[in-house]
Short mmCIF file of C-alpha atoms and ligand atoms in Angstrom, two decimals:
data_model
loop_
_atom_site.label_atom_id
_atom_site.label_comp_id
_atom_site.label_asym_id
_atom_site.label_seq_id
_atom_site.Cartn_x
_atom_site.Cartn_y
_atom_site.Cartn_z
CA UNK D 29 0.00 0.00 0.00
CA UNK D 30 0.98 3.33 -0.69
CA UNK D 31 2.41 5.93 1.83
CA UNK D 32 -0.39 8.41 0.66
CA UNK D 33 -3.23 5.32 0.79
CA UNK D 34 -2.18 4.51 4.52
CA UNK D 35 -2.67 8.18 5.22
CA UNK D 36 -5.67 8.29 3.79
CA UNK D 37 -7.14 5.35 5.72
CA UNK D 38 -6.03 6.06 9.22
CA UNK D 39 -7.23 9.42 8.48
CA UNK D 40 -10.56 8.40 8.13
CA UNK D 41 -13.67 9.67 10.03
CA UNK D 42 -14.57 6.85 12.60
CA UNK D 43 -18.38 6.84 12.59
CA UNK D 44 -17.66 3.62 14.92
CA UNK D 45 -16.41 5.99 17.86
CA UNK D 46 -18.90 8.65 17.74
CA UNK D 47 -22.20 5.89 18.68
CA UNK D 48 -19.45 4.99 21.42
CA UNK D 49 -19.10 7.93 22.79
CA UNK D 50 -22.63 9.07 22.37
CA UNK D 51 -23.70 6.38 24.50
CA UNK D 52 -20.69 6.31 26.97
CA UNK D 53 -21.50 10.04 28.10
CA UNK D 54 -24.80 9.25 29.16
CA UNK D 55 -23.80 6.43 31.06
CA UNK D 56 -21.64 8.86 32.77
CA UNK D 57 -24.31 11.10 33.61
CA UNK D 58 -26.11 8.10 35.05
CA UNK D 59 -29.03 8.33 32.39
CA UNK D 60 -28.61 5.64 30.39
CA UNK D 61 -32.07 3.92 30.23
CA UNK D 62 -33.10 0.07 30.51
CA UNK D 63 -36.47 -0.63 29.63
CA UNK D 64 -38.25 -3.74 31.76
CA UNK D 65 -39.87 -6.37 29.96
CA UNK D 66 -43.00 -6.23 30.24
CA UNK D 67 -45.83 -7.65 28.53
CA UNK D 68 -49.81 -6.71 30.17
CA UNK D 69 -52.14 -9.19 30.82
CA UNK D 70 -55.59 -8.77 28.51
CA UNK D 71 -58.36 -8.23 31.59
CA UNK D 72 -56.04 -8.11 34.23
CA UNK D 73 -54.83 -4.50 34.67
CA UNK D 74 -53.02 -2.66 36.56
CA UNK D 75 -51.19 -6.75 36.76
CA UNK D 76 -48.91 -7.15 34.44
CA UNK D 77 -45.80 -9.59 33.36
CA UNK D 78 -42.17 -9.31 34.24
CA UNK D 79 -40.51 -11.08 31.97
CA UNK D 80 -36.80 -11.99 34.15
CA UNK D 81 -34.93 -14.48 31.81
CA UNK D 82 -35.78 -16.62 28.66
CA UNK D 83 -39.48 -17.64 29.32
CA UNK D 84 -39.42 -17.10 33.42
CA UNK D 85 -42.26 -14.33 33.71
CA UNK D 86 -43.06 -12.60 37.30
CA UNK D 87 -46.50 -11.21 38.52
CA UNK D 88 -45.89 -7.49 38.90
CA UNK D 89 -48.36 -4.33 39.60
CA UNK D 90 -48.15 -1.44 37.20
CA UNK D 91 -47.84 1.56 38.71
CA UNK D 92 -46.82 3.96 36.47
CA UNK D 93 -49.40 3.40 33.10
CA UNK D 94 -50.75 5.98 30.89
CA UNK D 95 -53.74 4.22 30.32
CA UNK D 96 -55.18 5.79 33.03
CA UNK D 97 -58.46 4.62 33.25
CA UNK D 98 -57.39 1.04 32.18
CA UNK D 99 -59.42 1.64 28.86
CA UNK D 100 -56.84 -0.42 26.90
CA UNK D 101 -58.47 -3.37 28.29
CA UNK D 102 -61.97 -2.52 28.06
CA UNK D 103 -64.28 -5.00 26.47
CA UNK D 104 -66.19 -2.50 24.44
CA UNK D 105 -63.14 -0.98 23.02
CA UNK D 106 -61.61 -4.24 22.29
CA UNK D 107 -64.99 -5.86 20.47
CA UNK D 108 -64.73 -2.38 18.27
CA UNK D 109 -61.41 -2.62 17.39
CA UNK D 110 -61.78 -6.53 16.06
CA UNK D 111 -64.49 -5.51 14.18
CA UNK D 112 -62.75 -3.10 12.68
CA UNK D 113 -59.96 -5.48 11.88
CA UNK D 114 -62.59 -7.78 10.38
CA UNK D 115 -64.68 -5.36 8.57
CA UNK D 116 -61.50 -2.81 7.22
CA UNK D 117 -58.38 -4.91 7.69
CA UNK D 118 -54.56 -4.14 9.35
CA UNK D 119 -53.66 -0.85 8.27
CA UNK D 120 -55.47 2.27 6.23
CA UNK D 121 -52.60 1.59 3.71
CA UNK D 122 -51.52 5.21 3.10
CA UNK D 123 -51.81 8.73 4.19
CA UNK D 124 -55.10 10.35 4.30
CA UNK D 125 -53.95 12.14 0.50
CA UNK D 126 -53.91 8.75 -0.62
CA UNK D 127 -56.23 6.55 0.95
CA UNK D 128 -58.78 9.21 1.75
CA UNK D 129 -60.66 9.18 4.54
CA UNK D 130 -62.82 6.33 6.19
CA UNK D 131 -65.37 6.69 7.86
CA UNK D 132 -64.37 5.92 11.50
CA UNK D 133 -61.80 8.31 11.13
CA UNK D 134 -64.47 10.69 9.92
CA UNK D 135 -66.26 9.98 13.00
CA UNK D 136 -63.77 10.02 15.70
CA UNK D 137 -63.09 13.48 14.20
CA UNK D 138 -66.72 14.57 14.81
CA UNK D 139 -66.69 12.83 18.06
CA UNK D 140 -63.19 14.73 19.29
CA UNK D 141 -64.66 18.12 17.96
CA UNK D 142 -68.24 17.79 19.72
CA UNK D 143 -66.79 16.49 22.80
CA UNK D 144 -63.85 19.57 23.17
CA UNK D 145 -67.19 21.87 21.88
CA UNK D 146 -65.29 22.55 18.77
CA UNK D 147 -66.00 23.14 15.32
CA UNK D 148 -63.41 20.06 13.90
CA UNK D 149 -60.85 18.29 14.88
CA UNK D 150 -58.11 16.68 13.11
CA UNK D 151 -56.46 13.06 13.68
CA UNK D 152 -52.36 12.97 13.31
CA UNK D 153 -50.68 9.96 14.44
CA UNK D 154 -49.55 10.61 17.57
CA UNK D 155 -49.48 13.17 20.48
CA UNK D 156 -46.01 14.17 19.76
CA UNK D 157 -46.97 14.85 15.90
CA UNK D 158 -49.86 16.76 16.62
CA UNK D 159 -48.08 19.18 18.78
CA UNK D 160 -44.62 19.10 16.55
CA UNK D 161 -46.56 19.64 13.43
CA UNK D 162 -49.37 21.85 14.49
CA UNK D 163 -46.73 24.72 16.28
CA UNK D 164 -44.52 24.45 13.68
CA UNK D 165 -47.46 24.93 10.89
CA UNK D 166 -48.88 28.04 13.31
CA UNK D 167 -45.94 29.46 13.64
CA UNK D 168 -45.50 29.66 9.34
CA UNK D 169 -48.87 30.86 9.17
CA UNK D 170 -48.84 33.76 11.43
CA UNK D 171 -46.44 36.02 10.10
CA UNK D 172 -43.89 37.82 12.36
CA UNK D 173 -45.01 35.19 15.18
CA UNK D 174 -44.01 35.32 18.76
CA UNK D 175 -44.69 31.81 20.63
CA UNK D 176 -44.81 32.35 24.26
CA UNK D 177 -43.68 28.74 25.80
CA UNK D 178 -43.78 27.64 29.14
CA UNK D 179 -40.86 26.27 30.53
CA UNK D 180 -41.75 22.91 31.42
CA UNK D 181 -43.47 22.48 28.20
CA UNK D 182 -43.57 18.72 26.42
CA UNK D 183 -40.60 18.05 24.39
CA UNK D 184 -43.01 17.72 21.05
CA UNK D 185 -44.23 21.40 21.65
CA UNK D 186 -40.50 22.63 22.12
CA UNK D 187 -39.40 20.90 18.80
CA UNK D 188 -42.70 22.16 17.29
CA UNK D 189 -41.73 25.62 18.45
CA UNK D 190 -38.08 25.52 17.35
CA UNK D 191 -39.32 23.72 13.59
CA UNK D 192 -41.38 26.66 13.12
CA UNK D 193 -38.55 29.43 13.04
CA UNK D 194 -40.84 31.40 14.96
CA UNK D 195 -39.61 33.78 17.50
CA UNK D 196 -40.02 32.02 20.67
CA UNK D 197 -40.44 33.32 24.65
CA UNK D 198 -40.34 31.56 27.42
CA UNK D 199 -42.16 31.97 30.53
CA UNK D 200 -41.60 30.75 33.78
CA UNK D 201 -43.76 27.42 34.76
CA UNK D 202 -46.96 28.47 35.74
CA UNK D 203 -46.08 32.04 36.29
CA UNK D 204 -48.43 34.47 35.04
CA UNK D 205 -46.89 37.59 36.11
CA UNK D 206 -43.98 36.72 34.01
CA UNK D 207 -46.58 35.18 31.01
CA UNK D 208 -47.49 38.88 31.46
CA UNK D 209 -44.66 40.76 31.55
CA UNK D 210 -43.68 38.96 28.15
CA UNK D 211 -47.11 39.67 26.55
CA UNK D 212 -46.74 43.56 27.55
CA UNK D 213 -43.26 43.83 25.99
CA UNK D 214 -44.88 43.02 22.78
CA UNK D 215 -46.28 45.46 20.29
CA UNK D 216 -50.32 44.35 20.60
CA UNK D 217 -50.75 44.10 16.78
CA UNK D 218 -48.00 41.26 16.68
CA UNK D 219 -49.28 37.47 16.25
CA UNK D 220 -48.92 35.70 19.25
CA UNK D 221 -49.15 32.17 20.71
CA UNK D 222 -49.21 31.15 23.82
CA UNK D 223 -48.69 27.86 24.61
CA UNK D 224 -49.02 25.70 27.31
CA UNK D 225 -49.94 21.92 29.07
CA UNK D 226 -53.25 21.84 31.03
CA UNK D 227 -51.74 19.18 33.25
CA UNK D 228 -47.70 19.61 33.66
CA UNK D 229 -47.21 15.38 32.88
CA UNK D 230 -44.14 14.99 35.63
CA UNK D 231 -45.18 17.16 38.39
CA UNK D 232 -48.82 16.73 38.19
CA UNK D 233 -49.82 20.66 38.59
CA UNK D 234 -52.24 22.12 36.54
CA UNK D 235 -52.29 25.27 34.69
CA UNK D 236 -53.53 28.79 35.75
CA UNK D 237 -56.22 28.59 32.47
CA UNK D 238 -58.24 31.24 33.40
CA UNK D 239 -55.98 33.26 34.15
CA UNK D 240 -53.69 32.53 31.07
CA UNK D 241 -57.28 32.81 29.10
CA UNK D 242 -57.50 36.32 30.45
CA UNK D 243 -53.90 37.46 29.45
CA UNK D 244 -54.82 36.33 26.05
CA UNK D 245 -57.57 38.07 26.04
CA UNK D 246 -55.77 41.50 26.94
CA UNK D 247 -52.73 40.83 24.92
CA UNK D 248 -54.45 39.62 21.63
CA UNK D 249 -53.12 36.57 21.86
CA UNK D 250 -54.21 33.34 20.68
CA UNK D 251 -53.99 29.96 22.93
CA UNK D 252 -52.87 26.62 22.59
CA UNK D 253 -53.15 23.88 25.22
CA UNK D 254 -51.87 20.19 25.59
CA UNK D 255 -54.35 18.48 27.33
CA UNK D 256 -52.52 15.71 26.91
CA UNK D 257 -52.28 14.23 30.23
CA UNK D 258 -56.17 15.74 30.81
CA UNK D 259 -58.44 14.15 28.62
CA UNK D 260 -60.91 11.39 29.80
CA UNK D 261 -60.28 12.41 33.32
CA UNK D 262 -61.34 15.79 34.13
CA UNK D 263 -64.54 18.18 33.90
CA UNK D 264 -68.32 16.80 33.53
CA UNK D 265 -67.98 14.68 30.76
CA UNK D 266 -64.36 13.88 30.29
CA UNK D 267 -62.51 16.30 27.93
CA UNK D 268 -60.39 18.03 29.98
CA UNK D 269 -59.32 20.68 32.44
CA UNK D 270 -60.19 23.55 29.58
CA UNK D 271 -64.36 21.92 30.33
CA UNK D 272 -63.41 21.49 34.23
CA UNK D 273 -62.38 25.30 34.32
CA UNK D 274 -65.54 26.54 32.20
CA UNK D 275 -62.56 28.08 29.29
CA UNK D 276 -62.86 25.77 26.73
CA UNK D 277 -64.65 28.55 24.52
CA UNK D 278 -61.11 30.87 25.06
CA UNK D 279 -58.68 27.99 24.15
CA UNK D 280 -58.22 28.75 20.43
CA UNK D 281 -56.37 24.72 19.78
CA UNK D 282 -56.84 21.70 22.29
CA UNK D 283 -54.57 18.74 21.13
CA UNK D 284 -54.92 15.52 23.14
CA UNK D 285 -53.62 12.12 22.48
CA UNK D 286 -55.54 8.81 22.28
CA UNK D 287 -52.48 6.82 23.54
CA UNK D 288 -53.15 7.91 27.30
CA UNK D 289 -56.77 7.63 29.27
CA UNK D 290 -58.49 6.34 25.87
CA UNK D 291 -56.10 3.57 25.78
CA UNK D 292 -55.38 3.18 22.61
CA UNK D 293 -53.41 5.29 20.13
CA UNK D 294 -52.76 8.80 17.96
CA UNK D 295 -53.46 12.38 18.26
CA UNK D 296 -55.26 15.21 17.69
CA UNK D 297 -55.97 18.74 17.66
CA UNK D 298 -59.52 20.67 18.15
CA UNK D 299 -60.05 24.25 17.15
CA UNK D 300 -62.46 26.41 14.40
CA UNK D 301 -63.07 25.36 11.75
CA UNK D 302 -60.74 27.45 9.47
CA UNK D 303 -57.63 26.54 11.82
CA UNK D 304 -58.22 22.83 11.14
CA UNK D 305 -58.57 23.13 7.77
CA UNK D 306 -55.31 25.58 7.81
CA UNK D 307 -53.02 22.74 9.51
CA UNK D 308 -54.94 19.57 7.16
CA UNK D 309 -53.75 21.60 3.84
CA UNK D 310 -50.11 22.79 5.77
CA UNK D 311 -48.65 20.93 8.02
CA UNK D 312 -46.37 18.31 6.96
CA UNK D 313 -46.98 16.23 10.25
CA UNK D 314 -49.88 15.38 8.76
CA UNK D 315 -49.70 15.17 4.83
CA UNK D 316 -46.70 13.36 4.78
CA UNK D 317 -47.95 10.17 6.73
CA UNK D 318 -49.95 7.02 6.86
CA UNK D 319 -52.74 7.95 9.01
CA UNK D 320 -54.03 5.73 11.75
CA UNK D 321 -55.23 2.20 11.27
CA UNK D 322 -59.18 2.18 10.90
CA UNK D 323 -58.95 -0.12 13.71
CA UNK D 324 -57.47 2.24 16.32
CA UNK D 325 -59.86 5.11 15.56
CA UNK D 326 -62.33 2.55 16.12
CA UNK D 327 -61.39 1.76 19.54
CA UNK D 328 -60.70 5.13 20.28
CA UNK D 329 -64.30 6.16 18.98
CA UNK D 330 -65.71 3.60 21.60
CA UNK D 331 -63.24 4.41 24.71
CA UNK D 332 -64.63 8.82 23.98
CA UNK D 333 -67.99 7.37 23.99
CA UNK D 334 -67.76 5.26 27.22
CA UNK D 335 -65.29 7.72 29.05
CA UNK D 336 -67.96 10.53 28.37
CA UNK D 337 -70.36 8.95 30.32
CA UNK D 338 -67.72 8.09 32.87
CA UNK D 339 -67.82 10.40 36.02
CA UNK D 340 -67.84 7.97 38.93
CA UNK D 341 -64.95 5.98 36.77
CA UNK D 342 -62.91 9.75 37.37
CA UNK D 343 -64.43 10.36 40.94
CA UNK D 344 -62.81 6.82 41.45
CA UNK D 345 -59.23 8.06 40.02
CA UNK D 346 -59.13 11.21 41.94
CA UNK D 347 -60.07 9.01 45.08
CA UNK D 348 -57.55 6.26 44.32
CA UNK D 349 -54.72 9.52 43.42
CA UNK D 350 -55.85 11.15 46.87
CA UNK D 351 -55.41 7.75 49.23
CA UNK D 352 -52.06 6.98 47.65
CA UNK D 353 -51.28 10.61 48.21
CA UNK D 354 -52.34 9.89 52.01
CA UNK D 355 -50.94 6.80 52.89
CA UNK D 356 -47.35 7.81 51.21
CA UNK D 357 -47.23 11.05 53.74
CA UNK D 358 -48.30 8.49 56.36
CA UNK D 359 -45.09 6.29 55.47
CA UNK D 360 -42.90 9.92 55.35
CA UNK D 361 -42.23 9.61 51.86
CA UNK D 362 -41.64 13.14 50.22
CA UNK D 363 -44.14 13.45 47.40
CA UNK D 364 -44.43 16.69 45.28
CA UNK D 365 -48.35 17.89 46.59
CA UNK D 366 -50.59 17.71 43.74
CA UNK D 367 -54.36 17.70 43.27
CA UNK D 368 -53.99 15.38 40.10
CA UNK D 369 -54.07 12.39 39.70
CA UNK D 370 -50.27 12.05 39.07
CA UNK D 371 -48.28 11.55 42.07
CA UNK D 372 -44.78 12.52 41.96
CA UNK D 373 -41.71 10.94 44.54
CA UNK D 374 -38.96 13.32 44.77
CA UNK D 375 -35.66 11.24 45.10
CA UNK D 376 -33.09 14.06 43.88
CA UNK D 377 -30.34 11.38 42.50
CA UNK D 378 -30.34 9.37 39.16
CA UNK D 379 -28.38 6.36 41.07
CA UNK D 380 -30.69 6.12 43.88
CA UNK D 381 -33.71 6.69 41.77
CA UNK D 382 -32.84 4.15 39.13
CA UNK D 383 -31.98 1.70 42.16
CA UNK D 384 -35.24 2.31 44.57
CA UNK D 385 -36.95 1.72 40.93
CA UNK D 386 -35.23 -1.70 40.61
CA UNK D 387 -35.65 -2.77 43.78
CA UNK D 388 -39.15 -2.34 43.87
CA UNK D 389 -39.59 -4.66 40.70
CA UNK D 390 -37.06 -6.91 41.72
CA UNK D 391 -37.64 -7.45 45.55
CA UNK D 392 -41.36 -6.07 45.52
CA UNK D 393 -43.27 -6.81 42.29
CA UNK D 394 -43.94 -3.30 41.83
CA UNK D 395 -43.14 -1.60 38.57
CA UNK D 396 -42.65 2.51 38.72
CA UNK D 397 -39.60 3.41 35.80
CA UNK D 398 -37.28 5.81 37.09
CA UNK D 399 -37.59 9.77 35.47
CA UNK D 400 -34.15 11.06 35.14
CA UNK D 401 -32.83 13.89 33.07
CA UNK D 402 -33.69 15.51 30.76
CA UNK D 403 -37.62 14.48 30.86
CA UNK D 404 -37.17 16.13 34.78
CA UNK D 405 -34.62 18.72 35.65
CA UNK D 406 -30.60 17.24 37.33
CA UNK D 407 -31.50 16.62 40.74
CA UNK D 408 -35.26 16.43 40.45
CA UNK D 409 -35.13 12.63 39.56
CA UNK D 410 -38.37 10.79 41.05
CA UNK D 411 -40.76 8.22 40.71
CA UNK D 412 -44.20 9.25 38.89
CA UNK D 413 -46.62 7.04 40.27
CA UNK D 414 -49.93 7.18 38.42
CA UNK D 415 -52.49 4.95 40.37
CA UNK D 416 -55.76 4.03 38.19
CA UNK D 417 -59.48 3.47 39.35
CA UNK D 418 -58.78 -0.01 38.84
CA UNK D 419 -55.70 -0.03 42.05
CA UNK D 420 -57.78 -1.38 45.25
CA UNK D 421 -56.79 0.17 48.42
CA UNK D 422 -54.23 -3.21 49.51
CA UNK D 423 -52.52 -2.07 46.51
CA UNK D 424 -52.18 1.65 47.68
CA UNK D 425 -51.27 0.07 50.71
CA UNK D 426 -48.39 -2.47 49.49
CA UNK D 427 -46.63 0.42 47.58
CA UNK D 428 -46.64 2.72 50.28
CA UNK D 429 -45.14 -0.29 52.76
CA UNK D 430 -42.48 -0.93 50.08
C1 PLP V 525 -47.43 16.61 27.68
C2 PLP V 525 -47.32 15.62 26.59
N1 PLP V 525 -47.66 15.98 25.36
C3 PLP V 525 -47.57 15.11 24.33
C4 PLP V 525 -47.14 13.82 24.52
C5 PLP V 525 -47.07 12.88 23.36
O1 PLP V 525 -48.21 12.09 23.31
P1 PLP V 525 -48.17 10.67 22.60
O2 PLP V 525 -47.63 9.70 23.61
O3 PLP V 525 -49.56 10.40 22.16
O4 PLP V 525 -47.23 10.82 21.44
C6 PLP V 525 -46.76 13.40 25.80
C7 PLP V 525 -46.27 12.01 25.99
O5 PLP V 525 -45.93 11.54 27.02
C8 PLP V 525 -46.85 14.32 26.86
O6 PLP V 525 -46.48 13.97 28.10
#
């Protein structure tokens, strides 16, 4: 080999090293993340399968499930979904461009507008899309934008925000004096957005939404909630904190997800009419993607329907949130006070949080993942523990003993 060849190859760029290193730094920062193996049990939630080594499977409680209400389980959803399998087949084998639309997702659409007291609504594949490719889209349409972001904002709406080259401002968690002092430094004739989450998913506070609603109001600004971690659980029939607050006719955009308390999976946004139309024709998030499986708008048609109807199933969750809250200051353990129904354990340490986590799987059958950074702030690592309707009070009782 030539000198110039051997040059050449020890020269080269080491793609190799980079994954290496990528990985090795989280380790360092004591981040690196290990998923469990876990498989549910059809009929049997919040129980669920720890699967140890080969075939060996352990009977563990869930404690930390999105499906809030336990609706991925529910009979109705389930017979609605097989029937959709059997009537429409696997997928809807192209984006909605192509394939058009069918009718359950024509439905669920009419059922997500009417129940958020909207004009439409508008089905994107996940949570994470709808909020990526809805603030991006807004933030194109509105010329000289300003999005106003709260701090602890989702990590969909802060990519949405950034893909949409929009200026962006962000406001303290929660603190509307500072949402204020923003909004006033702002000439009143320039766009605005502010955007927020009507439930904060990791330390289970809500919003100030009337208060935000009245900012808007005075500023000229237009609003734009994640009720992500809201809907199915709270106000009269289900559809989230905007409904339990009595705003939902001063949020301009409510996005929600069907992959949390309806059980099942996708997203959506509900706004006017002419918004929803805007973001169909715009936003790539949408265009450029096989839309959800007839099959899952199905189920998610029947879970909106039953949840709707639901109240005692939420008075239950609140309940089961409030007793877990009770028993765990009982037992000393430092919780971050909520009135959700998310119930956050402070632990301050990605070791120690990563190792309380395993060694309540391993030595108590009880499954809660550990929250490190960056989904929480260094030094804010904890335990979310999300208790369901469906966790009986020896349950509450066994985690807080453990
Ligand atoms: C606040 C918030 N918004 C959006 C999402 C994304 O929703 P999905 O899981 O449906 O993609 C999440 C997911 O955890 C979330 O916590």
């Amino acid at each position: 080999m030539s000198y110039f060849k051997i040059t050449a190859v020890q020269n080269m760029f080491r793609y190799s090293d980079h994954f290496d290193n990528a990985i090795d730094n989280v380790r360092k920062e004591k981040r690196y993340r290990e998923f469990a193996n876990i498989t549910r049990t059809c009929g049997q939630f919040p129980k669920a399968k720890l699967h140890v080594s080969g075939e060996c499977a352990v009977d563990i409680t869930v404690w930390c499930s999105n499906d809030y209400m336990g609706m991925g389980q529910n009979p109705d959803v389930l017979q609605a979904m097989k029937q959709a399998v059997e009537d429409y087949g696997a997928g809807a084998g192209g984006t909605r461009n192509i394939s058009g639309n069918t009718l359950l997702h024509i439905h669920l659409e009419q059922e997500l507008a009417d129940w958020h007291g909207k004009e439409k609504a508008l089905l994107f594949t996940s949570g994470f899309v709808s909020n990526e490719a809805t603030l991006s889209t807004l933030g194109k349409i509105l010329p000289e934008c300003v999005i106003l972001s709260d701090e602890n904002n989702h990590a969909s709406m802060i990519d949405g925000i950034r893909y949409s080259r929009a200026q962006k401002m962000i406001w303290r968690h929660n603190d509307v004096s500072h949402l204020e002092e923003l909004l006033a430094s702002l000439p009143l004739d320039r766009p605005k957005v502010i955007a927020f989450e009507s439930v904060y998913s990791m330390g289970g506070d809500f919003a100030p939404m009337k208060q935000i609603c009245d900012l808007a109001e005075k500023y000229n600004a237009m609003t734009y909630v994640d009720e992500v971690h809201a809907v199915g659980l709270y106000g009269q029939s289900g559809s989230g904190v905007a409904e339990r607050d009595g705003v939902r006719d001063r949020i301009d955009i409510i996005e929600g997800t069907l992959g949390k308390a309806i059980g099942v999976s996708g997203g959506y946004i509900a706004a006017n009419a002419n918004i929803i139309d805007a973001i169909r024709s715009l936003a790539s998030g949408f265009i450029f993607t096989t839309s959800i499986p007839p099959c899952l708008a199905a189920g998610a048609l029947e879970s909106i329907r039953f949840l709707r109807k639901s109240q005692t199933l939420r008075q239950q969750h609140q309940k089961r949130a409030e007793q877990l809250r009770t028993e765990l200051r009982r037992k000393r353990i430092p919780i971050i006070e909520t009135t959700s129904h998310i119930v956050p354990v402070i632990i301050g340490d990605p070791e120690r949080c990563k190792k309380i986590s395993d060694n309540l799987l391993h030595q108590n059958a009880l499954y809660v993942q550990p929250i490190n950074y960056p989904t929480v702030p260094k030094g804010t690592e904890r335990l979310r523990l999300t208790p369901s309707p469906l966790h009986t009070e020896e349950m509450i009782n066994d985690m807080a003993s453990a």
